[in-house]
Amino acid sequence: MIINRLGFAIGLAILMLGGAYGLRAAESAGLLSPDDAKRAVQILSGLVLAAYANVMPKQLGPSRRSPLAEARAQSALRFGGWSLTLAGLAYAGLWALAPRAFADIASMVVVAAALALTLAYAAWCFRACRMSAAS
């Protein structure tokens, strides 16, 4: 299972590096403007975030002590996967369609909000599991 995850991560890294190299070459050849190349790299970044976040709920770690802890951990992973996948798609959509000045700020806000929501939900799950274990 670790090999599959490592292979997926390496594949995404190769895609990002190859895409950036290809876009830089197209920009140097005069096929793309610098703005179009930057947009394409940002769109690719958003799609890679969405792809990696989509795999996130499937990455279970070692077994926990209780079924409740296992359920809470899986719930946190599912929530994080959903929120970060949607944030990656929104990031790519903003860079594809919005004016650059707006996309520059809004794309960061979308990803930061998804990350904050994911961390807050994970903390809530951890706290709920701790409180139920204490009682």
mmCIF file of N, CA and C in Angstrom:
data_model
loop_
_atom_site.group_PDB
_atom_site.id
_atom_site.type_symbol
_atom_site.label_atom_id
_atom_site.label_comp_id
_atom_site.label_asym_id
_atom_site.label_seq_id
_atom_site.Cartn_x
_atom_site.Cartn_y
_atom_site.Cartn_z
ATOM 1 N N MET A 1 0.828 -1.192 0.000
ATOM 2 C CA MET A 1 0.000 0.000 0.000
ATOM 3 C C MET A 1 0.873 1.257 0.000
ATOM 4 N N ILE A 2 2.002 1.227 0.710
ATOM 5 C CA ILE A 2 2.887 2.387 0.736
ATOM 6 C C ILE A 2 3.454 2.638 -0.657
ATOM 7 N N ILE A 3 3.745 1.570 -1.389
ATOM 8 C CA ILE A 3 4.275 1.715 -2.743
ATOM 9 C C ILE A 3 3.264 2.428 -3.630
ATOM 10 N N ASN A 4 1.979 2.095 -3.519
ATOM 11 C CA ASN A 4 0.955 2.750 -4.327
ATOM 12 C C ASN A 4 0.877 4.236 -4.010
ATOM 13 N N ARG A 5 0.914 4.585 -2.719
ATOM 14 C CA ARG A 5 0.852 5.999 -2.338
ATOM 15 C C ARG A 5 2.088 6.746 -2.808
ATOM 16 N N LEU A 6 3.245 6.104 -2.660
ATOM 17 C CA LEU A 6 4.485 6.732 -3.096
ATOM 18 C C LEU A 6 4.489 6.908 -4.611
ATOM 19 N N GLY A 7 4.023 5.904 -5.320
ATOM 20 C CA GLY A 7 3.948 6.000 -6.776
ATOM 21 C C GLY A 7 3.013 7.109 -7.232
ATOM 22 N N PHE A 8 1.880 7.243 -6.549
ATOM 23 C CA PHE A 8 0.926 8.304 -6.879
ATOM 24 C C PHE A 8 1.553 9.680 -6.632
ATOM 25 N N ALA A 9 2.232 9.837 -5.494
ATOM 26 C CA ALA A 9 2.866 11.117 -5.169
ATOM 27 C C ALA A 9 3.980 11.441 -6.162
ATOM 28 N N ILE A 10 4.768 10.452 -6.520
ATOM 29 C CA ILE A 10 5.840 10.678 -7.495
ATOM 30 C C ILE A 10 5.247 11.017 -8.864
ATOM 31 N N GLY A 11 4.165 10.332 -9.226
ATOM 32 C CA GLY A 11 3.501 10.638 -10.491
ATOM 33 C C GLY A 11 2.989 12.075 -10.544
ATOM 34 N N LEU A 12 2.387 12.543 -9.450
ATOM 35 C CA LEU A 12 1.917 13.933 -9.407
ATOM 36 C C LEU A 12 3.086 14.907 -9.469
ATOM 37 N N ALA A 13 4.187 14.573 -8.800
ATOM 38 C CA ALA A 13 5.366 15.452 -8.842
ATOM 39 C C ALA A 13 5.931 15.529 -10.254
ATOM 40 N N ILE A 14 5.995 14.395 -10.931
ATOM 41 C CA ILE A 14 6.486 14.388 -12.312
ATOM 42 C C ILE A 14 5.556 15.191 -13.212
ATOM 43 N N LEU A 15 4.254 15.049 -12.993
ATOM 44 C CA LEU A 15 3.282 15.826 -13.767
ATOM 45 C C LEU A 15 3.488 17.329 -13.552
ATOM 46 N N MET A 16 3.671 17.733 -12.313
ATOM 47 C CA MET A 16 3.869 19.158 -12.014
ATOM 48 C C MET A 16 5.165 19.684 -12.640
ATOM 49 N N LEU A 17 6.262 18.941 -12.441
ATOM 50 C CA LEU A 17 7.544 19.396 -12.977
ATOM 51 C C LEU A 17 7.552 19.386 -14.504
ATOM 52 N N GLY A 18 6.994 18.331 -15.096
ATOM 53 C CA GLY A 18 6.931 18.260 -16.552
ATOM 54 C C GLY A 18 6.035 19.335 -17.140
ATOM 55 N N GLY A 19 4.905 19.581 -16.480
ATOM 56 C CA GLY A 19 4.012 20.632 -16.940
ATOM 57 C C GLY A 19 4.653 22.009 -16.850
ATOM 58 N N ALA A 20 5.326 22.288 -15.735
ATOM 59 C CA ALA A 20 5.993 23.586 -15.576
ATOM 60 C C ALA A 20 7.108 23.751 -16.605
ATOM 61 N N TYR A 21 7.870 22.673 -16.838
ATOM 62 C CA TYR A 21 8.938 22.734 -17.828
ATOM 63 C C TYR A 21 8.364 22.961 -19.230
ATOM 64 N N GLY A 22 7.319 22.240 -19.568
ATOM 65 C CA GLY A 22 6.703 22.396 -20.880
ATOM 66 C C GLY A 22 6.119 23.791 -21.082
ATOM 67 N N LEU A 23 5.491 24.311 -20.043
ATOM 68 C CA LEU A 23 4.925 25.654 -20.151
ATOM 69 C C LEU A 23 6.016 26.721 -20.255
ATOM 70 N N ARG A 24 7.116 26.520 -19.538
ATOM 71 C CA ARG A 24 8.241 27.458 -19.626
ATOM 72 C C ARG A 24 8.837 27.420 -21.037
ATOM 73 N N ALA A 25 8.941 26.216 -21.602
ATOM 74 C CA ALA A 25 9.467 26.085 -22.967
ATOM 75 C C ALA A 25 8.524 26.752 -23.969
ATOM 76 N N ALA A 26 7.215 26.572 -23.784
ATOM 77 C CA ALA A 26 6.249 27.212 -24.680
ATOM 78 C C ALA A 26 6.297 28.730 -24.553
ATOM 79 N N GLU A 27 6.529 29.204 -23.329
ATOM 80 C CA GLU A 27 6.645 30.655 -23.125
ATOM 81 C C GLU A 27 7.913 31.184 -23.794
ATOM 82 N N SER A 28 9.017 30.463 -23.655
ATOM 83 C CA SER A 28 10.282 30.882 -24.277
ATOM 84 C C SER A 28 10.187 30.860 -25.802
ATOM 85 N N ALA A 29 9.418 29.934 -26.346
ATOM 86 C CA ALA A 29 9.252 29.846 -27.801
ATOM 87 C C ALA A 29 8.255 30.874 -28.327
ATOM 88 N N GLY A 30 7.614 31.604 -27.444
ATOM 89 C CA GLY A 30 6.667 32.626 -27.868
ATOM 90 C C GLY A 30 5.268 32.095 -28.124
ATOM 91 N N LEU A 31 4.996 30.859 -27.734
ATOM 92 C CA LEU A 31 3.670 30.285 -27.942
ATOM 93 C C LEU A 31 2.667 30.737 -26.882
ATOM 94 N N LEU A 32 3.163 31.080 -25.712
ATOM 95 C CA LEU A 32 2.318 31.546 -24.603
ATOM 96 C C LEU A 32 2.853 32.848 -24.051
ATOM 97 N N SER A 33 1.939 33.679 -23.591
ATOM 98 C CA SER A 33 2.376 34.885 -22.892
ATOM 99 C C SER A 33 2.754 34.498 -21.459
ATOM 100 N N PRO A 34 3.539 35.319 -20.780
ATOM 101 C CA PRO A 34 3.881 35.003 -19.385
ATOM 102 C C PRO A 34 2.650 34.854 -18.489
ATOM 103 N N ASP A 35 1.614 35.653 -18.760
ATOM 104 C CA ASP A 35 0.385 35.555 -17.970
ATOM 105 C C ASP A 35 -0.317 34.215 -18.201
ATOM 106 N N ASP A 36 -0.374 33.777 -19.456
ATOM 107 C CA ASP A 36 -1.005 32.488 -19.763
ATOM 108 C C ASP A 36 -0.229 31.327 -19.147
ATOM 109 N N ALA A 37 1.098 31.419 -19.173
ATOM 110 C CA ALA A 37 1.913 30.358 -18.579
ATOM 111 C C ALA A 37 1.690 30.293 -17.066
ATOM 112 N N LYS A 38 1.621 31.455 -16.412
ATOM 113 C CA LYS A 38 1.389 31.474 -14.964
ATOM 114 C C LYS A 38 0.015 30.900 -14.642
ATOM 115 N N ARG A 39 -0.978 31.292 -15.411
ATOM 116 C CA ARG A 39 -2.330 30.755 -15.201
ATOM 117 C C ARG A 39 -2.358 29.235 -15.369
ATOM 118 N N ALA A 40 -1.692 28.739 -16.387
ATOM 119 C CA ALA A 40 -1.682 27.297 -16.632
ATOM 120 C C ALA A 40 -1.011 26.544 -15.492
ATOM 121 N N VAL A 41 0.086 27.084 -14.961
ATOM 122 C CA VAL A 41 0.762 26.442 -13.832
ATOM 123 C C VAL A 41 -0.145 26.462 -12.606
ATOM 124 N N GLN A 42 -0.855 27.555 -12.373
ATOM 125 C CA GLN A 42 -1.747 27.642 -11.221
ATOM 126 C C GLN A 42 -2.945 26.702 -11.373
ATOM 127 N N ILE A 43 -3.457 26.584 -12.579
ATOM 128 C CA ILE A 43 -4.551 25.635 -12.823
ATOM 129 C C ILE A 43 -4.075 24.213 -12.554
ATOM 130 N N LEU A 44 -2.884 23.889 -13.033
ATOM 131 C CA LEU A 44 -2.311 22.568 -12.786
ATOM 132 C C LEU A 44 -2.119 22.330 -11.286
ATOM 133 N N SER A 45 -1.683 23.348 -10.563
ATOM 134 C CA SER A 45 -1.507 23.224 -9.109
ATOM 135 C C SER A 45 -2.844 22.931 -8.421
ATOM 136 N N GLY A 46 -3.883 23.611 -8.818
ATOM 137 C CA GLY A 46 -5.202 23.368 -8.237
ATOM 138 C C GLY A 46 -5.706 21.968 -8.523
ATOM 139 N N LEU A 47 -5.473 21.486 -9.736
ATOM 140 C CA LEU A 47 -5.908 20.132 -10.090
ATOM 141 C C LEU A 47 -5.100 19.065 -9.350
ATOM 142 N N VAL A 48 -3.816 19.325 -9.119
ATOM 143 C CA VAL A 48 -2.997 18.389 -8.345
ATOM 144 C C VAL A 48 -3.472 18.365 -6.894
ATOM 145 N N LEU A 49 -3.805 19.523 -6.336
ATOM 146 C CA LEU A 49 -4.350 19.567 -4.974
ATOM 147 C C LEU A 49 -5.647 18.758 -4.899
ATOM 148 N N ALA A 50 -6.507 18.933 -5.877
ATOM 149 C CA ALA A 50 -7.771 18.187 -5.896
ATOM 150 C C ALA A 50 -7.526 16.682 -6.009
ATOM 151 N N ALA A 51 -6.591 16.284 -6.842
ATOM 152 C CA ALA A 51 -6.301 14.860 -7.015
ATOM 153 C C ALA A 51 -5.729 14.259 -5.734
ATOM 154 N N TYR A 52 -4.797 14.951 -5.109
ATOM 155 C CA TYR A 52 -4.192 14.416 -3.896
ATOM 156 C C TYR A 52 -5.196 14.396 -2.747
ATOM 157 N N ALA A 53 -6.030 15.423 -2.646
ATOM 158 C CA ALA A 53 -7.039 15.460 -1.579
ATOM 159 C C ALA A 53 -8.098 14.386 -1.792
ATOM 160 N N ASN A 54 -8.353 14.034 -3.040
ATOM 161 C CA ASN A 54 -9.318 12.979 -3.322
ATOM 162 C C ASN A 54 -8.830 11.624 -2.819
ATOM 163 N N VAL A 55 -7.526 11.435 -2.752
ATOM 164 C CA VAL A 55 -6.941 10.188 -2.267
ATOM 165 C C VAL A 55 -6.857 10.188 -0.732
ATOM 166 N N MET A 56 -6.903 11.343 -0.137
ATOM 167 C CA MET A 56 -6.711 11.477 1.309
ATOM 168 C C MET A 56 -7.591 10.566 2.167
ATOM 169 N N PRO A 57 -8.883 10.422 1.930
ATOM 170 C CA PRO A 57 -9.696 9.550 2.787
ATOM 171 C C PRO A 57 -9.346 8.070 2.664
ATOM 172 N N LYS A 58 -8.662 7.708 1.627
ATOM 173 C CA LYS A 58 -8.317 6.299 1.419
ATOM 174 C C LYS A 58 -7.015 5.916 2.104
ATOM 175 N N GLN A 59 -6.345 6.877 2.736
ATOM 176 C CA GLN A 59 -5.058 6.630 3.369
ATOM 177 C C GLN A 59 -5.231 6.407 4.862
ATOM 178 N N LEU A 60 -5.610 5.205 5.224
ATOM 179 C CA LEU A 60 -5.770 4.868 6.631
ATOM 180 C C LEU A 60 -4.428 4.534 7.236
ATOM 181 N N GLY A 61 -4.231 4.968 8.448
ATOM 182 C CA GLY A 61 -3.016 4.647 9.164
ATOM 183 C C GLY A 61 -3.191 3.368 9.962
ATOM 184 N N PRO A 62 -2.375 3.207 10.987
ATOM 185 C CA PRO A 62 -2.509 2.019 11.830
ATOM 186 C C PRO A 62 -3.835 2.025 12.582
ATOM 187 N N SER A 63 -4.267 0.846 12.980
ATOM 188 C CA SER A 63 -5.540 0.708 13.678
ATOM 189 C C SER A 63 -5.513 1.441 15.017
ATOM 190 N N ARG A 64 -6.630 2.072 15.349
ATOM 191 C CA ARG A 64 -6.731 2.783 16.619
ATOM 192 C C ARG A 64 -7.210 1.840 17.710
ATOM 193 N N ARG A 65 -7.254 2.348 18.928
ATOM 194 C CA ARG A 65 -7.639 1.519 20.066
ATOM 195 C C ARG A 65 -9.109 1.148 20.070
ATOM 196 N N SER A 66 -9.946 2.042 19.612
ATOM 197 C CA SER A 66 -11.380 1.781 19.717
ATOM 198 C C SER A 66 -12.071 2.009 18.376
ATOM 199 N N PRO A 67 -13.233 1.394 18.208
ATOM 200 C CA PRO A 67 -14.005 1.640 16.982
ATOM 201 C C PRO A 67 -14.445 3.102 16.860
ATOM 202 N N LEU A 68 -14.700 3.758 17.990
ATOM 203 C CA LEU A 68 -15.092 5.161 17.955
ATOM 204 C C LEU A 68 -13.951 6.023 17.413
ATOM 205 N N ALA A 69 -12.736 5.755 17.890
ATOM 206 C CA ALA A 69 -11.578 6.513 17.399
ATOM 207 C C ALA A 69 -11.374 6.276 15.906
ATOM 208 N N GLU A 70 -11.575 5.039 15.476
ATOM 209 C CA GLU A 70 -11.447 4.712 14.056
ATOM 210 C C GLU A 70 -12.493 5.462 13.227
ATOM 211 N N ALA A 71 -13.719 5.501 13.725
ATOM 212 C CA ALA A 71 -14.795 6.197 13.015
ATOM 213 C C ALA A 71 -14.540 7.696 12.954
ATOM 214 N N ARG A 72 -14.065 8.273 14.063
ATOM 215 C CA ARG A 72 -13.775 9.719 14.071
ATOM 216 C C ARG A 72 -12.629 10.060 13.129
ATOM 217 N N ALA A 73 -11.588 9.217 13.119
ATOM 218 C CA ALA A 73 -10.458 9.468 12.229
ATOM 219 C C ALA A 73 -10.902 9.390 10.767
ATOM 220 N N GLN A 74 -11.698 8.399 10.446
ATOM 221 C CA GLN A 74 -12.183 8.271 9.069
ATOM 222 C C GLN A 74 -13.086 9.439 8.693
ATOM 223 N N SER A 75 -13.890 9.904 9.636
ATOM 224 C CA SER A 75 -14.755 11.054 9.392
ATOM 225 C C SER A 75 -13.927 12.304 9.105
ATOM 226 N N ALA A 76 -12.871 12.505 9.885
ATOM 227 C CA ALA A 76 -12.004 13.665 9.676
ATOM 228 C C ALA A 76 -11.307 13.575 8.319
ATOM 229 N N LEU A 77 -10.864 12.390 7.937
ATOM 230 C CA LEU A 77 -10.224 12.223 6.635
ATOM 231 C C LEU A 77 -11.203 12.474 5.484
ATOM 232 N N ARG A 78 -12.442 11.990 5.636
ATOM 233 C CA ARG A 78 -13.446 12.223 4.586
ATOM 234 C C ARG A 78 -13.757 13.706 4.452
ATOM 235 N N PHE A 79 -13.939 14.381 5.589
ATOM 236 C CA PHE A 79 -14.237 15.813 5.557
ATOM 237 C C PHE A 79 -13.078 16.584 4.919
ATOM 238 N N GLY A 80 -11.862 16.253 5.336
ATOM 239 C CA GLY A 80 -10.700 16.923 4.757
ATOM 240 C C GLY A 80 -10.563 16.648 3.270
ATOM 241 N N GLY A 81 -10.830 15.422 2.876
ATOM 242 C CA GLY A 81 -10.758 15.093 1.456
ATOM 243 C C GLY A 81 -11.755 15.886 0.636
ATOM 244 N N TRP A 82 -12.981 15.954 1.126
ATOM 245 C CA TRP A 82 -14.009 16.728 0.419
ATOM 246 C C TRP A 82 -13.655 18.207 0.355
ATOM 247 N N SER A 83 -13.316 18.790 1.500
ATOM 248 C CA SER A 83 -13.089 20.239 1.518
ATOM 249 C C SER A 83 -11.876 20.626 0.686
ATOM 250 N N LEU A 84 -10.798 19.851 0.755
ATOM 251 C CA LEU A 84 -9.608 20.205 -0.012
ATOM 252 C C LEU A 84 -9.752 19.869 -1.495
ATOM 253 N N THR A 85 -10.529 18.843 -1.832
ATOM 254 C CA THR A 85 -10.792 18.566 -3.245
ATOM 255 C C THR A 85 -11.591 19.717 -3.862
ATOM 256 N N LEU A 86 -12.626 20.137 -3.162
ATOM 257 C CA LEU A 86 -13.421 21.266 -3.670
ATOM 258 C C LEU A 86 -12.593 22.548 -3.726
ATOM 259 N N ALA A 87 -11.711 22.743 -2.746
ATOM 260 C CA ALA A 87 -10.847 23.925 -2.758
ATOM 261 C C ALA A 87 -9.886 23.875 -3.946
ATOM 262 N N GLY A 88 -9.350 22.695 -4.250
ATOM 263 C CA GLY A 88 -8.463 22.574 -5.406
ATOM 264 C C GLY A 88 -9.186 22.854 -6.713
ATOM 265 N N LEU A 89 -10.410 22.361 -6.825
ATOM 266 C CA LEU A 89 -11.193 22.635 -8.040
ATOM 267 C C LEU A 89 -11.562 24.117 -8.145
ATOM 268 N N ALA A 90 -11.904 24.725 -7.009
ATOM 269 C CA ALA A 90 -12.206 26.161 -7.011
ATOM 270 C C ALA A 90 -10.955 26.973 -7.363
ATOM 271 N N TYR A 91 -9.814 26.551 -6.836
ATOM 272 C CA TYR A 91 -8.536 27.214 -7.128
ATOM 273 C C TYR A 91 -8.276 27.184 -8.635
ATOM 274 N N ALA A 92 -8.409 25.996 -9.230
ATOM 275 C CA ALA A 92 -8.190 25.871 -10.671
ATOM 276 C C ALA A 92 -9.213 26.692 -11.451
ATOM 277 N N GLY A 93 -10.472 26.669 -11.015
ATOM 278 C CA GLY A 93 -11.506 27.439 -11.702
ATOM 279 C C GLY A 93 -11.276 28.937 -11.628
ATOM 280 N N LEU A 94 -10.844 29.408 -10.470
ATOM 281 C CA LEU A 94 -10.561 30.834 -10.341
ATOM 282 C C LEU A 94 -9.432 31.256 -11.273
ATOM 283 N N TRP A 95 -8.367 30.452 -11.321
ATOM 284 C CA TRP A 95 -7.257 30.816 -12.195
ATOM 285 C C TRP A 95 -7.627 30.680 -13.666
ATOM 286 N N ALA A 96 -8.586 29.833 -13.988
ATOM 287 C CA ALA A 96 -8.983 29.670 -15.385
ATOM 288 C C ALA A 96 -9.906 30.792 -15.848
ATOM 289 N N LEU A 97 -10.769 31.280 -14.950
ATOM 290 C CA LEU A 97 -11.844 32.165 -15.395
ATOM 291 C C LEU A 97 -11.803 33.583 -14.833
ATOM 292 N N ALA A 98 -11.242 33.779 -13.665
ATOM 293 C CA ALA A 98 -11.309 35.088 -13.019
ATOM 294 C C ALA A 98 -10.158 35.984 -13.483
ATOM 295 N N PRO A 99 -10.339 37.298 -13.348
ATOM 296 C CA PRO A 99 -9.219 38.202 -13.628
ATOM 297 C C PRO A 99 -8.047 37.883 -12.689
ATOM 298 N N ARG A 100 -6.840 38.117 -13.170
ATOM 299 C CA ARG A 100 -5.650 37.690 -12.432
ATOM 300 C C ARG A 100 -5.564 38.301 -11.039
ATOM 301 N N ALA A 101 -5.838 39.569 -10.900
ATOM 302 C CA ALA A 101 -5.735 40.221 -9.588
ATOM 303 C C ALA A 101 -6.707 39.584 -8.588
ATOM 304 N N PHE A 102 -7.905 39.261 -9.049
ATOM 305 C CA PHE A 102 -8.890 38.621 -8.182
ATOM 306 C C PHE A 102 -8.499 37.177 -7.875
ATOM 307 N N ALA A 103 -8.063 36.450 -8.909
ATOM 308 C CA ALA A 103 -7.686 35.040 -8.735
ATOM 309 C C ALA A 103 -6.510 34.900 -7.792
ATOM 310 N N ASP A 104 -5.606 35.863 -7.827
ATOM 311 C CA ASP A 104 -4.425 35.825 -6.965
ATOM 312 C C ASP A 104 -4.808 35.771 -5.490
ATOM 313 N N ILE A 105 -5.762 36.586 -5.095
ATOM 314 C CA ILE A 105 -6.182 36.644 -3.690
ATOM 315 C C ILE A 105 -7.229 35.571 -3.377
ATOM 316 N N ALA A 106 -8.237 35.475 -4.203
ATOM 317 C CA ALA A 106 -9.359 34.576 -3.921
ATOM 318 C C ALA A 106 -8.932 33.106 -3.874
ATOM 319 N N SER A 107 -7.998 32.720 -4.718
ATOM 320 C CA SER A 107 -7.569 31.321 -4.711
ATOM 321 C C SER A 107 -6.877 30.966 -3.398
ATOM 322 N N MET A 108 -6.084 31.881 -2.869
ATOM 323 C CA MET A 108 -5.436 31.630 -1.577
ATOM 324 C C MET A 108 -6.452 31.601 -0.447
ATOM 325 N N VAL A 109 -7.444 32.460 -0.514
ATOM 326 C CA VAL A 109 -8.482 32.498 0.519
ATOM 327 C C VAL A 109 -9.274 31.190 0.524
ATOM 328 N N VAL A 110 -9.595 30.684 -0.657
ATOM 329 C CA VAL A 110 -10.367 29.441 -0.756
ATOM 330 C C VAL A 110 -9.593 28.272 -0.142
ATOM 331 N N VAL A 111 -8.322 28.143 -0.479
ATOM 332 C CA VAL A 111 -7.523 27.033 0.050
ATOM 333 C C VAL A 111 -7.284 27.201 1.544
ATOM 334 N N ALA A 112 -7.020 28.425 1.987
ATOM 335 C CA ALA A 112 -6.807 28.664 3.421
ATOM 336 C C ALA A 112 -8.077 28.369 4.218
ATOM 337 N N ALA A 113 -9.232 28.735 3.686
ATOM 338 C CA ALA A 113 -10.492 28.448 4.372
ATOM 339 C C ALA A 113 -10.742 26.950 4.448
ATOM 340 N N ALA A 114 -10.474 26.228 3.374
ATOM 341 C CA ALA A 114 -10.655 24.774 3.393
ATOM 342 C C ALA A 114 -9.701 24.122 4.382
ATOM 343 N N LEU A 115 -8.479 24.610 4.440
ATOM 344 C CA LEU A 115 -7.518 24.068 5.392
ATOM 345 C C LEU A 115 -7.934 24.361 6.829
ATOM 346 N N ALA A 116 -8.403 25.574 7.077
ATOM 347 C CA ALA A 116 -8.861 25.936 8.423
ATOM 348 C C ALA A 116 -10.067 25.093 8.830
ATOM 349 N N LEU A 117 -11.013 24.902 7.923
ATOM 350 C CA LEU A 117 -12.174 24.056 8.222
ATOM 351 C C LEU A 117 -11.761 22.612 8.497
ATOM 352 N N THR A 118 -10.827 22.105 7.713
ATOM 353 C CA THR A 118 -10.350 20.738 7.907
ATOM 354 C C THR A 118 -9.678 20.582 9.262
ATOM 355 N N LEU A 119 -8.824 21.524 9.626
ATOM 356 C CA LEU A 119 -8.147 21.459 10.921
ATOM 357 C C LEU A 119 -9.132 21.598 12.079
ATOM 358 N N ALA A 120 -10.113 22.483 11.937
ATOM 359 C CA ALA A 120 -11.119 22.659 12.986
ATOM 360 C C ALA A 120 -11.952 21.391 13.150
ATOM 361 N N TYR A 121 -12.340 20.766 12.048
ATOM 362 C CA TYR A 121 -13.135 19.542 12.133
ATOM 363 C C TYR A 121 -12.313 18.403 12.738
ATOM 364 N N ALA A 122 -11.050 18.310 12.371
ATOM 365 C CA ALA A 122 -10.192 17.271 12.943
ATOM 366 C C ALA A 122 -10.016 17.487 14.440
ATOM 367 N N ALA A 123 -9.846 18.736 14.860
ATOM 368 C CA ALA A 123 -9.726 19.028 16.293
ATOM 369 C C ALA A 123 -11.021 18.685 17.021
ATOM 370 N N TRP A 124 -12.154 18.986 16.402
ATOM 371 C CA TRP A 124 -13.445 18.652 17.020
ATOM 372 C C TRP A 124 -13.593 17.137 17.164
ATOM 373 N N CYS A 125 -13.219 16.395 16.123
ATOM 374 C CA CYS A 125 -13.291 14.923 16.190
ATOM 375 C C CYS A 125 -12.388 14.390 17.292
ATOM 376 N N PHE A 126 -11.174 14.927 17.378
ATOM 377 C CA PHE A 126 -10.240 14.483 18.411
ATOM 378 C C PHE A 126 -10.787 14.788 19.800
ATOM 379 N N ARG A 127 -11.336 15.982 19.966
ATOM 380 C CA ARG A 127 -11.885 16.376 21.274
ATOM 381 C C ARG A 127 -13.089 15.509 21.633
ATOM 382 N N ALA A 128 -13.967 15.249 20.667
ATOM 383 C CA ALA A 128 -15.146 14.417 20.936
ATOM 384 C C ALA A 128 -14.732 13.003 21.304
ATOM 385 N N CYS A 129 -13.716 12.491 20.680
ATOM 386 C CA CYS A 129 -13.234 11.143 21.000
ATOM 387 C C CYS A 129 -12.611 11.122 22.380
ATOM 388 N N ARG A 130 -11.859 12.141 22.727
ATOM 389 C CA ARG A 130 -11.236 12.223 24.058
ATOM 390 C C ARG A 130 -12.289 12.354 25.149
ATOM 391 N N MET A 131 -13.317 13.149 24.888
ATOM 392 C CA MET A 131 -14.365 13.334 25.906
ATOM 393 C C MET A 131 -15.155 12.055 26.123
ATOM 394 N N SER A 132 -15.412 11.296 25.059
ATOM 395 C CA SER A 132 -16.161 10.055 25.210
ATOM 396 C C SER A 132 -15.296 8.995 25.890
ATOM 397 N N ALA A 133 -13.989 9.045 25.696
ATOM 398 C CA ALA A 133 -13.104 8.092 26.358
ATOM 399 C C ALA A 133 -12.972 8.386 27.845
ATOM 400 N N ALA A 134 -13.072 9.678 28.201
ATOM 401 C CA ALA A 134 -12.940 10.071 29.593
ATOM 402 C C ALA A 134 -14.194 9.710 30.399
ATOM 403 N N SER A 135 -15.338 9.634 29.745
ATOM 404 C CA SER A 135 -16.574 9.358 30.474
ATOM 405 C C SER A 135 -16.927 7.902 30.501
#
